[in-house]
Tab-separated table of C-alpha atoms and ligand atoms in Angstrom:
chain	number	residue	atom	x	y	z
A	1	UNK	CA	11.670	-54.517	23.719
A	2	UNK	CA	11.493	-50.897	23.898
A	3	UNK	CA	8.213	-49.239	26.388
A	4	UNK	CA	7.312	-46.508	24.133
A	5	UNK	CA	5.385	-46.953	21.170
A	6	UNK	CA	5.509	-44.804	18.029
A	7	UNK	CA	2.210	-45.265	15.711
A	8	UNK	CA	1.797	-44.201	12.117
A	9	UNK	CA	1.067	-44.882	8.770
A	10	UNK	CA	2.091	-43.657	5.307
A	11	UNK	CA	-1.663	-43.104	4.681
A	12	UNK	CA	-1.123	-40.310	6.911
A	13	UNK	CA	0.975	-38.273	4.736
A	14	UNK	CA	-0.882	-38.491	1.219
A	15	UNK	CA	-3.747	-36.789	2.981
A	16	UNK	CA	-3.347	-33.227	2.155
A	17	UNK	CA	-5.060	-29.739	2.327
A	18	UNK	CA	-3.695	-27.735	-1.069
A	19	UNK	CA	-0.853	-26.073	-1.395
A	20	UNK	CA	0.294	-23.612	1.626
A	21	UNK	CA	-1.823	-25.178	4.341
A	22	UNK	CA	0.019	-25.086	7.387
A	23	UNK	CA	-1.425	-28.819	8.474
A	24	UNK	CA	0.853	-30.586	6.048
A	25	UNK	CA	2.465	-33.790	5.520
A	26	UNK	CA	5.868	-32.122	5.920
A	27	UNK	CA	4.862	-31.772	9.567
A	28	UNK	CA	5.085	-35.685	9.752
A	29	UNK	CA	8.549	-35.544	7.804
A	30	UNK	CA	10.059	-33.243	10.235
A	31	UNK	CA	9.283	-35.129	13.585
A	32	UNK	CA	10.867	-38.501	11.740
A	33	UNK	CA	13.814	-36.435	10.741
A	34	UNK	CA	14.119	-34.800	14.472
A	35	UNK	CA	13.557	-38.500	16.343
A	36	UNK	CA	16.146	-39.713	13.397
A	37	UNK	CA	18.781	-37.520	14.013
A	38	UNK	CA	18.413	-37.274	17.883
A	39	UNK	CA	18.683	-41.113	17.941
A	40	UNK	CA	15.485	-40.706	20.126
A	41	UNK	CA	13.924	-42.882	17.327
A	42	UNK	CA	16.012	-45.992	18.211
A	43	UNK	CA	13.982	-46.572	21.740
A	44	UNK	CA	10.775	-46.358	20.174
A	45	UNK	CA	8.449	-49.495	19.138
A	46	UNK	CA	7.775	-48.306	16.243
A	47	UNK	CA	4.705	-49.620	14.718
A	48	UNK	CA	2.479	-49.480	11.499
A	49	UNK	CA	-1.314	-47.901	12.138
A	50	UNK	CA	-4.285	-50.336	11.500
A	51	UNK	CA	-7.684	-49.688	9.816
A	52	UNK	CA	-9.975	-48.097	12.411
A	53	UNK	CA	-14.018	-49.688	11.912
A	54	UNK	CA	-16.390	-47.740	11.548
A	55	UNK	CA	-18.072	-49.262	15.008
A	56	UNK	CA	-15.256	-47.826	16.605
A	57	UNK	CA	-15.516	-44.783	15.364
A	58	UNK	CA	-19.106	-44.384	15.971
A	59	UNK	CA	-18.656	-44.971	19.547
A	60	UNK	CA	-17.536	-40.875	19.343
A	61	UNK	CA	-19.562	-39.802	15.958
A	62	UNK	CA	-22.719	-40.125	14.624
A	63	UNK	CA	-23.595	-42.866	11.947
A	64	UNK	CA	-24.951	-40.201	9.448
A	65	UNK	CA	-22.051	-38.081	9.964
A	66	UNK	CA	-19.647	-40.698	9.418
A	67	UNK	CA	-21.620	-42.320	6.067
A	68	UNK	CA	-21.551	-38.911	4.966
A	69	UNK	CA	-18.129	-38.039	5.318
A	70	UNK	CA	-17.548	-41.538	3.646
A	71	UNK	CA	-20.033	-40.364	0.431
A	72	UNK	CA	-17.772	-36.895	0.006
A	73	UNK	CA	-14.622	-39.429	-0.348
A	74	UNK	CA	-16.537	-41.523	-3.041
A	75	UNK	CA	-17.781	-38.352	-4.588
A	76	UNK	CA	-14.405	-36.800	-4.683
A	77	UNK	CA	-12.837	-39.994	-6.566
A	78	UNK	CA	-15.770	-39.757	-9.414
A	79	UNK	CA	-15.473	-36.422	-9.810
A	80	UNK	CA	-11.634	-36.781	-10.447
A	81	UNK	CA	-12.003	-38.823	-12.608
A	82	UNK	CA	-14.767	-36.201	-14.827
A	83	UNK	CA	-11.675	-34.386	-14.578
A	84	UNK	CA	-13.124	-32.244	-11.495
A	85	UNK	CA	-11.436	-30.086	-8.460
A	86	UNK	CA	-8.624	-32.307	-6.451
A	87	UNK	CA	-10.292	-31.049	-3.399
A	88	UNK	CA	-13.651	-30.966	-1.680
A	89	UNK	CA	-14.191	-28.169	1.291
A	90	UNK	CA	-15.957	-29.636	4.247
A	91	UNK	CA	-15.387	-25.621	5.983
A	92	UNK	CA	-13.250	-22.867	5.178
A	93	UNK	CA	-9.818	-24.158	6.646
A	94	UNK	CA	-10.669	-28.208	5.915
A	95	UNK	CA	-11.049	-30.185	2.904
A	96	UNK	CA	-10.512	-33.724	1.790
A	97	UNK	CA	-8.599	-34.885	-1.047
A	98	UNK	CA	-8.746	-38.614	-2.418
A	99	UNK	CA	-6.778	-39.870	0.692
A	100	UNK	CA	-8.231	-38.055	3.203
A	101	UNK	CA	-10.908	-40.889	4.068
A	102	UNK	CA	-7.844	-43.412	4.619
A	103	UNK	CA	-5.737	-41.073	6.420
A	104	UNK	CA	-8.521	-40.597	8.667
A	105	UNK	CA	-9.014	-44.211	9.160
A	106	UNK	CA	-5.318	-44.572	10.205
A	107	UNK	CA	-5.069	-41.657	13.031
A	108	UNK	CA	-8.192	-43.186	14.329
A	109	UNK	CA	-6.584	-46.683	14.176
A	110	UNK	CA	-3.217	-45.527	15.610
A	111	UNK	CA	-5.148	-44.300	18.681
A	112	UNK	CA	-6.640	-47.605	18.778
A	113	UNK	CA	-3.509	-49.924	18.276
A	114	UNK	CA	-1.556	-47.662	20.554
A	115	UNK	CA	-4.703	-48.095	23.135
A	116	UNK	CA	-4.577	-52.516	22.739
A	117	UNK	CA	-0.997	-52.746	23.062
A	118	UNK	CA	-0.861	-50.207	26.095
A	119	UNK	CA	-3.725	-52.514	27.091
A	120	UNK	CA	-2.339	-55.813	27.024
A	121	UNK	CA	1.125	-54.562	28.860
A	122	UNK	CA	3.138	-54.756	25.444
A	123	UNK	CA	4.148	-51.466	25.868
A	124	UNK	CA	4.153	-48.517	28.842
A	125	UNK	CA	3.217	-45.688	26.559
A	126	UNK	CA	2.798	-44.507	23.025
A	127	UNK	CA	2.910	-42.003	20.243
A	128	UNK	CA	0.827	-41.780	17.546
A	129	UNK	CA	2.453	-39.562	14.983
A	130	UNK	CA	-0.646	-39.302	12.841
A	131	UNK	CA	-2.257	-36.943	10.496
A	132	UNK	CA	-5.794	-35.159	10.165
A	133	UNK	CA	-5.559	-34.397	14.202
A	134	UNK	CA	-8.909	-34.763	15.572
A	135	UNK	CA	-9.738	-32.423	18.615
A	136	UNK	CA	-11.897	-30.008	16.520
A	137	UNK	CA	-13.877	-33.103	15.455
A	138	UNK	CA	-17.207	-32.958	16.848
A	139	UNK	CA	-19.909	-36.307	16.850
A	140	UNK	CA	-21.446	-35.191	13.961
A	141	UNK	CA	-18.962	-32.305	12.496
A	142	UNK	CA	-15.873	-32.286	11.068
A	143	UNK	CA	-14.071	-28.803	11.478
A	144	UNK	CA	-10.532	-27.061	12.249
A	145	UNK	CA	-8.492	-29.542	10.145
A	146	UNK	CA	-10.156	-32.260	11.744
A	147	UNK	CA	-12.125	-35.219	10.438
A	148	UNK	CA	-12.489	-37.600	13.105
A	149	UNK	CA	-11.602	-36.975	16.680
A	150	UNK	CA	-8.583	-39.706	17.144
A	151	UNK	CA	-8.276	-39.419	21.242
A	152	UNK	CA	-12.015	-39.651	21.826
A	153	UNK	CA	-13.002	-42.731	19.544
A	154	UNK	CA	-10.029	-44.047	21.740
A	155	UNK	CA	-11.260	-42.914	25.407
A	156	UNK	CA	-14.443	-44.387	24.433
A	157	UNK	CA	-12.647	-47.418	23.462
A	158	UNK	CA	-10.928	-47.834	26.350
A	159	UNK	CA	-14.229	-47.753	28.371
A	160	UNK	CA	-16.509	-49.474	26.389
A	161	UNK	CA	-13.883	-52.354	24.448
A	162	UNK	CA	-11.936	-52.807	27.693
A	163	UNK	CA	-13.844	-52.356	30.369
A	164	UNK	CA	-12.141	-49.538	32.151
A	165	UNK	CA	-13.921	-47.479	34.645
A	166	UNK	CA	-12.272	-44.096	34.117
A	167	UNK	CA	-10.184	-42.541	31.522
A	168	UNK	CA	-8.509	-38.896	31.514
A	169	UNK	CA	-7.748	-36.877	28.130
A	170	UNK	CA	-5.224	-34.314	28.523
A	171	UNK	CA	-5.063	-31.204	25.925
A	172	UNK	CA	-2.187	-28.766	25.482
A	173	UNK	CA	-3.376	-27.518	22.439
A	174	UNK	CA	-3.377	-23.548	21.838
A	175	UNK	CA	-6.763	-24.401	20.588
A	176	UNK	CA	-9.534	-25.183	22.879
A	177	UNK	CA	-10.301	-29.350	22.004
A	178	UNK	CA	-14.124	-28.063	21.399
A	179	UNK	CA	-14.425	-31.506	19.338
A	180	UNK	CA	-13.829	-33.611	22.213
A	181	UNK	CA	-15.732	-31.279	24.239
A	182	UNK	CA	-18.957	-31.937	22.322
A	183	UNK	CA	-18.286	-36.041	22.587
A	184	UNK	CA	-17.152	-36.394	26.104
A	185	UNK	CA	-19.227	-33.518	28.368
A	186	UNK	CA	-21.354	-35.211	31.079
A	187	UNK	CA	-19.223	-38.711	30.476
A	188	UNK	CA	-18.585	-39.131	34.346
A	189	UNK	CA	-16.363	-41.615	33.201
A	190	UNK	CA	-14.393	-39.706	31.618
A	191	UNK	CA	-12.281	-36.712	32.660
A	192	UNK	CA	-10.820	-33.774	30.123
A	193	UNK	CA	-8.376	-31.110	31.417
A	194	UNK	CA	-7.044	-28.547	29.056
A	195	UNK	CA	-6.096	-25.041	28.906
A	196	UNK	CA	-6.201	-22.796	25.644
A	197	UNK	CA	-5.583	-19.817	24.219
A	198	UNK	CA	-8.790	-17.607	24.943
A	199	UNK	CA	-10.409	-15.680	23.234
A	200	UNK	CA	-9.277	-17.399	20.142
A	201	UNK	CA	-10.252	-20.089	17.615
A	202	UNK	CA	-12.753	-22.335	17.508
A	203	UNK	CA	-14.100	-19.630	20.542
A	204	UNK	CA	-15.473	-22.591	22.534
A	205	UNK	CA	-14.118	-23.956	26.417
A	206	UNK	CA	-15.912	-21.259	28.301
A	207	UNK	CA	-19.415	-21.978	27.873
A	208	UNK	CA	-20.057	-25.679	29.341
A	209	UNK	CA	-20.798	-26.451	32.912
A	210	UNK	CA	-20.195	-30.539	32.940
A	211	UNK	CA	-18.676	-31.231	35.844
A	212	UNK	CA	-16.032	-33.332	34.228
A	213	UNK	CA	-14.441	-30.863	32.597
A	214	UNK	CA	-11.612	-28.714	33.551
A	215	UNK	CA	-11.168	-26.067	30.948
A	216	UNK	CA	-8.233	-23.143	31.492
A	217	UNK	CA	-9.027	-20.245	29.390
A	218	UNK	CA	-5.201	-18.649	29.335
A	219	UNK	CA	-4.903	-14.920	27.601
A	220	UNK	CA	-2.357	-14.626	24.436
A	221	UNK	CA	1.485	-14.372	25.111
A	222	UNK	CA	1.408	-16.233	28.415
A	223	UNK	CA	4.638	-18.462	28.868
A	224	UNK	CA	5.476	-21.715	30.609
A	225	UNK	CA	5.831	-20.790	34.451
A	226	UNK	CA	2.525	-19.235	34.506
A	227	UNK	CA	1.058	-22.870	32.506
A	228	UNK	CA	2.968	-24.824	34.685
A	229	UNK	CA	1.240	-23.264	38.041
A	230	UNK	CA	-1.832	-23.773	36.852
A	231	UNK	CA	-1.291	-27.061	35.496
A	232	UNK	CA	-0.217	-27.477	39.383
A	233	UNK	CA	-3.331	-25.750	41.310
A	234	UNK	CA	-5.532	-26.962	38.386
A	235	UNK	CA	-5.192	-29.783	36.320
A	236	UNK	CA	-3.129	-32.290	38.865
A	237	UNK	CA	-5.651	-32.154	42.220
A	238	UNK	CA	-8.348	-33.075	39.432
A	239	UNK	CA	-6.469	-35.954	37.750
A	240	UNK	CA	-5.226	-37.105	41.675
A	241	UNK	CA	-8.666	-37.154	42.581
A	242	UNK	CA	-10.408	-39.010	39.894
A	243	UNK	CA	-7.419	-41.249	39.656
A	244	UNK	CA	-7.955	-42.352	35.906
A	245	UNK	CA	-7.140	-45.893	34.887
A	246	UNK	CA	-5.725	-44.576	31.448
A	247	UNK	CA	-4.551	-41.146	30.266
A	248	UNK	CA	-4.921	-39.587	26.686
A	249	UNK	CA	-3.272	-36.607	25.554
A	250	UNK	CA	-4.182	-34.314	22.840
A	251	UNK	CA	-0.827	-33.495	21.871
A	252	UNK	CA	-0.462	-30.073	19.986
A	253	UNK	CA	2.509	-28.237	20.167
A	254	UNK	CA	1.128	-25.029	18.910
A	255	UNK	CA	1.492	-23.063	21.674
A	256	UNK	CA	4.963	-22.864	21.160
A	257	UNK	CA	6.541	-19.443	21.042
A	258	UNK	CA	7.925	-19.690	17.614
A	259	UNK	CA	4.302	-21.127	16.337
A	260	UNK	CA	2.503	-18.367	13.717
A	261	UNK	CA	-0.581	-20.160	14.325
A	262	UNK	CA	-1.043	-19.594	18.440
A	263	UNK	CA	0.055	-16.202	20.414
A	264	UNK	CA	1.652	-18.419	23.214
A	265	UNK	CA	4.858	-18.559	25.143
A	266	UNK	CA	5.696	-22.596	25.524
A	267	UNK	CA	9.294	-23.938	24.692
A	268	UNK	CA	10.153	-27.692	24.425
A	269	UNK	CA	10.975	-27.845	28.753
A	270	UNK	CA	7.679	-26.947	28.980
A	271	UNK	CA	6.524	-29.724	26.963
A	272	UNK	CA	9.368	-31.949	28.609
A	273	UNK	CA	7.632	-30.908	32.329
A	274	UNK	CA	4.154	-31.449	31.503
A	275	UNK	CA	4.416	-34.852	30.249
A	276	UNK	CA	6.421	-35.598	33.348
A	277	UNK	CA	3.370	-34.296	35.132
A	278	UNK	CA	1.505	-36.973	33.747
A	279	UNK	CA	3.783	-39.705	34.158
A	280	UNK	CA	3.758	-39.234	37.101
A	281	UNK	CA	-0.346	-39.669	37.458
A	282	UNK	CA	-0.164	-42.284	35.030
A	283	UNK	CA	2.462	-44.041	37.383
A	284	UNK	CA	0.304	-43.792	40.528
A	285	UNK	CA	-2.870	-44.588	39.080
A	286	UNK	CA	-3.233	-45.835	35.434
A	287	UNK	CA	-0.388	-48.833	35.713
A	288	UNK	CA	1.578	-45.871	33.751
A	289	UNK	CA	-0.808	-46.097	30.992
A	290	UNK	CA	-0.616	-43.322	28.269
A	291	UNK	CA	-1.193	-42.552	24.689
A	292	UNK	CA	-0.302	-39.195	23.115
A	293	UNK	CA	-1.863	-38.350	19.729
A	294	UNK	CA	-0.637	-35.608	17.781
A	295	UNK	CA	-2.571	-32.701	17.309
A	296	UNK	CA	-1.698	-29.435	16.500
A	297	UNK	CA	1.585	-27.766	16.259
A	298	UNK	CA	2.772	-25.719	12.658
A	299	UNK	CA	6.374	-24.158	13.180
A	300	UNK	CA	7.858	-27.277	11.830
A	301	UNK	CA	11.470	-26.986	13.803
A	302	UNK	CA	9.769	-26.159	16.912
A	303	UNK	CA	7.059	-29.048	16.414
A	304	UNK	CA	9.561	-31.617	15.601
A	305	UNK	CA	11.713	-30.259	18.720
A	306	UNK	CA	8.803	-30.365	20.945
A	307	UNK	CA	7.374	-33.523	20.122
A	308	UNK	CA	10.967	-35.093	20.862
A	309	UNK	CA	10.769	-33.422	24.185
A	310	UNK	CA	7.552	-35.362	24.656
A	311	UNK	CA	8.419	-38.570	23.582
A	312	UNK	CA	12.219	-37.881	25.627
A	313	UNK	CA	10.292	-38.218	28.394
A	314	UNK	CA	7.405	-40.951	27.476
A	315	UNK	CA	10.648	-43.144	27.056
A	316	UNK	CA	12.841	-42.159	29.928
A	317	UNK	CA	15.730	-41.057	27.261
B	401	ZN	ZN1	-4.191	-26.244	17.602
């Protein structure tokens, strides 16, 4: 059996934001076709998302938030029906059409499939290929094309469903994760490292002091060395030292030098060398546990290249 896990679900395409919006089901298409093509597809578990509960996700969100985001779904449907809009805005770059609620219900159960089977030793490591991303997804808001925040429900999971002492989540996002920010600051139990694009959208990752949080504002239009060092002075004496039993990774690929949507330098060896970083963590202190959700990441040849770089890597081919 192969060690790498791929999660997703069709639900996961029909979501979709209108015509033109760059967070699109064609981004799912084009890492199939890329892992298809490369062969890199062919070591990968691949596996079919479950139905994340609602207790699950309200380990990260608020009940009201979620019941409410649940009665915009079910208001959507009627007003279809009455021959209303397709779409209903939840802010100015989000909205939900009629499979939005399921979609979301599928990147939140990928996380947590990928999380049991990484669990119970089936597998090393996994990817969750899964669509809305969640990092902009705060407990009670849903914001940045992001309903419910995939890799926090899951770090929570992990702690409070499993009984593990300390988790990490990892974002290389262009954006700051401001979602997981707002669900995980002053969780001692849990550590997030990141480093964004600054000043830029959503404007957050400078203002919190919580200890467990290592945030690396980065200015526009710096490349991968200058990452990479402080990835190396930064991020890895943190990780060494709380020595987390489980790593998550906020996987956006939109800081990629051909991506419209970030002013960043990255290229796929960047990518490739970061997740080796991890490994390498994961190997000396999480049994070599990881799962990688997708986040963002628009350019669709560089995403798709990129996220094969990643899961290259995850699966040692
Ligand atoms: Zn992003």
């Amino acid at each position: 059996m192969n060690k790498t896990g791929y999660f997703t679900h069709g639900d996961c395409w029909k979501h979709e934001m209108g015509a033109g919006h760059p967070e699109c089901p064609e981004r799912l298409d084009a890492i199939e076709d890329r892992l298809l093509i490369s062969g890199v597809g062919d070591a990968l578990e691949r596996r079919d998302a479950g139905i994340a509960s609602l207790s699950d996700i309200e380990l990260a969100h608020g009940r009201m938030f979620v019941a409410a985001l649940r009665g915009l779904s079910d208001v959507l449907k009627e007003d279809i029906l009455a021959g209303g809009p397709t779409h209903t805005q939840v802010d100015p770059d989000t909205s939900m059409n009629v499979s939005t609620w399921d979609a979301a219900l599928r990147a939140a159960g990928a996380a947590l499939a990928a999380t049991d089977a990484v669990m119970a030793g089936e597998l090393e490591n996994a990817f969750c290929a899964i669509r809305p991303p969640g990092h902009h997804a705060c407990r009670d808001k849903a914001m940045g094309f992001c309903f419910f925040n995939n890799v926090a429900i899951a770090a929570k999971y992990a702690l409070e469903r499993h009984g593990l002492k300390r988790v990490a989540i990892v974002d290389f996002d262009v954006h700051h994760g401001n979602g997981t920010e707002d669900i995980v600051a002053g969780d001692q139990r849990i550590l997030m490292v990141s480093f964004f694009q600054h000043p830029f959208y959503p404007m957050g990752g400078t203002f919190s002091n919580a200890s467990n949080l290592v945030n690396l504002p980065v200015p526009a239009y710096t490349k991968g060395p200058a990452v990479r060092e402080l990835i190396e002075a930064s991020w890895i004496p943190r990780l060494e030292a709380f020595r987390p039993e489980m790593i998550f990774i906020s996987a956006g690929f939109d800081a990629h030098r051909d991506d419209d949507l970030g002013q960043m330098g990255l290229v796929e060896q960047d990518y490739a060398w970061i997740t080796d970083r991890l490994k390498d963590v994961a190997r000396r202190h999480a049994s070599k546990r990881i799962v990688s959700c997708l986040e963002g990441g628009y350019n669709l040849s560089a995403l798709a290249r990129s996220v094969e770089a990643h899961i290259r890597v995850l699966a040692d081919v």
